[in-house]
mmCIF file of C-alpha atoms in Angstrom:
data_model
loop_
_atom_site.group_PDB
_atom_site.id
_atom_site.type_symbol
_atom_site.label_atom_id
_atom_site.label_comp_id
_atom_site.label_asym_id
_atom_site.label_seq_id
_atom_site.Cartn_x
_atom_site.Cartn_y
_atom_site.Cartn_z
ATOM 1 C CA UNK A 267 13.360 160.873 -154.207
ATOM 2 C CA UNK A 268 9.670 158.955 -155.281
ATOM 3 C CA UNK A 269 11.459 157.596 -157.563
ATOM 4 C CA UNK A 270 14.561 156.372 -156.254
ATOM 5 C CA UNK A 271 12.141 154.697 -153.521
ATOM 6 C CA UNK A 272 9.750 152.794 -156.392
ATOM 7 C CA UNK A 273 12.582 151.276 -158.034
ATOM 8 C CA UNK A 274 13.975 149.934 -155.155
ATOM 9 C CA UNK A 275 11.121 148.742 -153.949
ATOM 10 C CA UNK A 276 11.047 147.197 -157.776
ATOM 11 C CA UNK A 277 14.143 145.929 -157.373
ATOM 12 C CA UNK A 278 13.596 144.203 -154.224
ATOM 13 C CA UNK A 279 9.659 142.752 -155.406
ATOM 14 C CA UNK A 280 11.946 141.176 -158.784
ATOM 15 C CA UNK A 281 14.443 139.762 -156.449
ATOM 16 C CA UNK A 282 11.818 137.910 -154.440
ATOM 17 C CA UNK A 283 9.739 137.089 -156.906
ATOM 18 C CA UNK A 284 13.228 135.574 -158.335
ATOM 19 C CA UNK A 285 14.251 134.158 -155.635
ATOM 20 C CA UNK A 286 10.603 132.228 -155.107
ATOM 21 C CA UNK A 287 11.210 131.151 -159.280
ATOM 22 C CA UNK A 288 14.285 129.373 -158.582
ATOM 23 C CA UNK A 289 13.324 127.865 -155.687
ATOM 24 C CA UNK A 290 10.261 126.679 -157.364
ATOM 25 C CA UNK A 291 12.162 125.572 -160.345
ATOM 26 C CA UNK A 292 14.250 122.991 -157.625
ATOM 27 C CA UNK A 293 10.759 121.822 -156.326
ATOM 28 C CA UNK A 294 9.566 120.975 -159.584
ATOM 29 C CA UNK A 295 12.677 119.156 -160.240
ATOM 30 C CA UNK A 296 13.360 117.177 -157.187
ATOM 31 C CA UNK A 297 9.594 115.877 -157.482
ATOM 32 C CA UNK A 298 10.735 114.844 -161.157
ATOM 33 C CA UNK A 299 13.565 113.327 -159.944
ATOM 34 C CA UNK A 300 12.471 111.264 -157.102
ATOM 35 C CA UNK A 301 8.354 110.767 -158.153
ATOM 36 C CA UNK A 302 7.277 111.832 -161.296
ATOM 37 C CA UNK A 303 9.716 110.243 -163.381
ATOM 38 C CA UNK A 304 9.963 107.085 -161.817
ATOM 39 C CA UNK A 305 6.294 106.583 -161.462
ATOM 40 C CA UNK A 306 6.702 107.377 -165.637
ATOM 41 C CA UNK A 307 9.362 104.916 -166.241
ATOM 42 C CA UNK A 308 7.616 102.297 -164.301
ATOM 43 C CA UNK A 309 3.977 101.788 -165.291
ATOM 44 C CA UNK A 310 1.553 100.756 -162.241
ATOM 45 C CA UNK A 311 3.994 100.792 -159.858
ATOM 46 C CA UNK A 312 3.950 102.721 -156.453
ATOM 47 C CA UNK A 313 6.877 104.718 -155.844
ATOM 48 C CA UNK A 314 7.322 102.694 -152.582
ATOM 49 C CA UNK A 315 7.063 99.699 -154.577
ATOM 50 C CA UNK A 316 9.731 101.099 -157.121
ATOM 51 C CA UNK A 317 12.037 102.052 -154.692
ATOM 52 C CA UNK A 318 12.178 98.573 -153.191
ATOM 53 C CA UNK A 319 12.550 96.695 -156.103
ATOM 54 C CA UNK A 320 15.494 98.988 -157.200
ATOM 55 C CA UNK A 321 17.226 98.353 -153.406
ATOM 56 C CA UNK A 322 16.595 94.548 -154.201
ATOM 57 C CA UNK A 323 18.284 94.947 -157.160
ATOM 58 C CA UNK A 324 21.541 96.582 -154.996
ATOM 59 C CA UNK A 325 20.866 99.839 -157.304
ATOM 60 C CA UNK A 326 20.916 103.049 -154.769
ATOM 61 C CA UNK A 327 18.524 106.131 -155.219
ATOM 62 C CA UNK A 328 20.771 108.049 -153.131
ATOM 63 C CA UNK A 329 18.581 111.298 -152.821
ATOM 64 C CA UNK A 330 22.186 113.397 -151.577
ATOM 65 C CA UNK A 331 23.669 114.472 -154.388
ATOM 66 C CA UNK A 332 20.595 115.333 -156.231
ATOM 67 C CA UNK A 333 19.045 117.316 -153.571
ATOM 68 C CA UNK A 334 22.752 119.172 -152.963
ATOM 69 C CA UNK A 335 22.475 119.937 -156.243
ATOM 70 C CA UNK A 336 19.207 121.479 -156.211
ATOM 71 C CA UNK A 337 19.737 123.385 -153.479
ATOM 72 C CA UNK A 338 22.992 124.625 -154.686
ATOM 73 C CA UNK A 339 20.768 127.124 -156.724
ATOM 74 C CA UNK A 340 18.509 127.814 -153.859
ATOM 75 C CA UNK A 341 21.045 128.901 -152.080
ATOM 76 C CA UNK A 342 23.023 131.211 -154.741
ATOM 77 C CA UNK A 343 19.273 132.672 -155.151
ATOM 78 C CA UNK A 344 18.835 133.603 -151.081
ATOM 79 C CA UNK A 345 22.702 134.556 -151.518
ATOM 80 C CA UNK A 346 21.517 136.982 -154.677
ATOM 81 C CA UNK A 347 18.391 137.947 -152.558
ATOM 82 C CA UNK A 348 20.759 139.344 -149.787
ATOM 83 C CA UNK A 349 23.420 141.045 -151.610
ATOM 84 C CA UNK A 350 20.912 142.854 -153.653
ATOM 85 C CA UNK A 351 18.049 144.004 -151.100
ATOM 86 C CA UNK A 352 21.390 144.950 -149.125
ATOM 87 C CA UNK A 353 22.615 147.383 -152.372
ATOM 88 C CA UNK A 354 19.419 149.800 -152.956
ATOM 89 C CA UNK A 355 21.398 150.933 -155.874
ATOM 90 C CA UNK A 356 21.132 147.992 -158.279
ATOM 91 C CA UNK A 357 19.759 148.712 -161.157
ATOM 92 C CA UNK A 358 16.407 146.453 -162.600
ATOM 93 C CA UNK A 359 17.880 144.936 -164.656
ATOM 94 C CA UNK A 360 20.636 143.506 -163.380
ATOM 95 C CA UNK A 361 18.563 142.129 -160.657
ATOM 96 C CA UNK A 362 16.440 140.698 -163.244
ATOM 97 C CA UNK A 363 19.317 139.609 -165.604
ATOM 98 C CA UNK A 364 20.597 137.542 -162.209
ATOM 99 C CA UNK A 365 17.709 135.205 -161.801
ATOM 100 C CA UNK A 366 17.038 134.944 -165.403
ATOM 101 C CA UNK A 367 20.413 133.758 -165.775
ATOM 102 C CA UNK A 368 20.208 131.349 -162.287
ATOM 103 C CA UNK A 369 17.014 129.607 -163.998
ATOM 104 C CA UNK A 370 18.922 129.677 -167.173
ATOM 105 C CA UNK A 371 21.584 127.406 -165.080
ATOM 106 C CA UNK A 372 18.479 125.292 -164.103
ATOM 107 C CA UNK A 373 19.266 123.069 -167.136
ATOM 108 C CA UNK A 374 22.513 121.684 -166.529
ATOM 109 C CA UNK A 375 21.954 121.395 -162.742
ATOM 110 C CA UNK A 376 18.549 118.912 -163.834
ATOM 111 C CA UNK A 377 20.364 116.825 -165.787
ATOM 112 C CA UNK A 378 23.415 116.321 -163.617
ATOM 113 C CA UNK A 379 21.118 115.617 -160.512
ATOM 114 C CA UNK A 380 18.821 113.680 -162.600
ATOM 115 C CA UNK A 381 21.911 111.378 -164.379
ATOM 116 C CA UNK A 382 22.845 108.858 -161.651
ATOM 117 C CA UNK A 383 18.959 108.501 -160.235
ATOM 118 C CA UNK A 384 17.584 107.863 -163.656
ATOM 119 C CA UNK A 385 20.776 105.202 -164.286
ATOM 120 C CA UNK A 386 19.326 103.299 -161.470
ATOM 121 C CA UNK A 387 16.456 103.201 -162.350
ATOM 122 C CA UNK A 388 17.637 101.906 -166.424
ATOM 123 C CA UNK A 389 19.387 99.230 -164.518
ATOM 124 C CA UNK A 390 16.954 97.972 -162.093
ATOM 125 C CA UNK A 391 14.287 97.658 -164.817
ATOM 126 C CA UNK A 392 16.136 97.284 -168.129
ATOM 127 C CA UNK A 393 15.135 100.621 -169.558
ATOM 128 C CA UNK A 394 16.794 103.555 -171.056
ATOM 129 C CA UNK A 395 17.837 106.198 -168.175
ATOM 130 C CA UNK A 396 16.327 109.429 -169.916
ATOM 131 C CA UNK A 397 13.410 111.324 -169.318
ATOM 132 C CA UNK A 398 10.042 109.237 -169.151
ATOM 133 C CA UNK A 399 7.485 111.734 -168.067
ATOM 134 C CA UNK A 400 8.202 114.662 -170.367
ATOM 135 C CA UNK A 401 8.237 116.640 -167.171
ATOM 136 C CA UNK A 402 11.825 117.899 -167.541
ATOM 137 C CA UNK A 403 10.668 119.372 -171.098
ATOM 138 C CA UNK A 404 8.507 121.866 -169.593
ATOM 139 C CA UNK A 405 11.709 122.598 -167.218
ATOM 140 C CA UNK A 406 14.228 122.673 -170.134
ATOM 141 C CA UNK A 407 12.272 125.141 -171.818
ATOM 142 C CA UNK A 408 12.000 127.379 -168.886
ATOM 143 C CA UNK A 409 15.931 127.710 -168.934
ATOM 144 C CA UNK A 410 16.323 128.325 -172.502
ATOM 145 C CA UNK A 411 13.478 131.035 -172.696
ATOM 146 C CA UNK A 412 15.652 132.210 -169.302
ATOM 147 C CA UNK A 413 18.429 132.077 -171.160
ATOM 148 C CA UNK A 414 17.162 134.047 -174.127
ATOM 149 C CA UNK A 415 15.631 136.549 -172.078
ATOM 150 C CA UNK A 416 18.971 137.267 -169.672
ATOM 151 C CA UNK A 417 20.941 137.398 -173.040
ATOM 152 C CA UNK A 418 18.111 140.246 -174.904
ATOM 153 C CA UNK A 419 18.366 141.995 -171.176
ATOM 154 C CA UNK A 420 21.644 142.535 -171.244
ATOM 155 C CA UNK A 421 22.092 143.553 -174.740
ATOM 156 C CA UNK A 422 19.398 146.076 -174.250
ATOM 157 C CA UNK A 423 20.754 147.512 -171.318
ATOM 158 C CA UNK A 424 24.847 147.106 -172.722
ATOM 159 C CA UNK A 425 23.450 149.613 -175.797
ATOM 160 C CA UNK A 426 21.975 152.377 -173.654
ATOM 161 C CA UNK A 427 24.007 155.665 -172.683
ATOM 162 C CA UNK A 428 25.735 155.239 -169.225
ATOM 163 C CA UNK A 429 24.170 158.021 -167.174
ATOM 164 C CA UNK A 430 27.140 160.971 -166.240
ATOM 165 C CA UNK A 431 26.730 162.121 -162.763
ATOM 166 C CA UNK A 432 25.295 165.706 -162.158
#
């Protein structure tokens, strides 16, 4: 029974502590998005300063999508949260597996936020709309090594026996 109890209470401490990754992970992104990187792209500028310039220019930094975006992975992490606290039964490592793969997703969902943002800011200023801050690296990376690490989880786990009931 001890030990039915300490992996659910492992279960539920990876499921926060996955839950608190992703929704760092959007943090980290949204201040790329809206601070970081424009600060980056535009040299000695305030961000107040580069924001009106680029609503001078009739270019929108539309903060919306991005943030719905974002938080579209928030959510499906607080959604992954309640469904698996709720099942005391899940095993480790699909709980772990989940979030792995949910940062892994981090990727795409940064550079589809970042896309129309970073296109207003190439055409207010003349510059190319990719990353200037090398921020988003560090962020990339985190989803592939997420990746990686859902994809060895579940291979490890797919080879072992399935356990018969007593």
């Amino acid at each position: 029974m001890a030990r039915t109890s300490n992996s659910a209470r492992a279960v539920r401490a990876i499921a926060v502590c996955g839950c608190l990754a992703v929704a760092l992970y959007a943090t980290l992104a949204a201040l790329q998005i809206f601070v970081v990187n424009p600060r980056a792209a535009v040299l000695g500028a305030s961000i107040d300063d580069i924001y009106a310039t680029m609503a001078r220019a009739g270019e929108s930094f539309d903060a919306v999508f991005p943030l719905a975006i974002l938080a579209t992975g928030v959510a499906l992490a607080l959604l992954l949260l309640v469904l698996i606290t709720r099942n005391p039964g899940t095993p480790l490592w699909i709980a772990a597996a989940s979030y792995l793969a949910l940062l892994a997703f981090g990727a795409p969902a940064l550079f589809i936020a970042s896309f129309v943002p970073g296109m207003s800011l190439a055409d207010t200023y003349g510059i190319s709309g990719g990353d200037h801050s090398g921020w988003s690296s560090a962020l990339y990376l985190l989803s592939a090594c997420s990746f990686i690490a859902c994809a060895i989880l579940t291979l490890v786990a797919a080879r072992r026996p399935i356990p018969q009931p007593a």
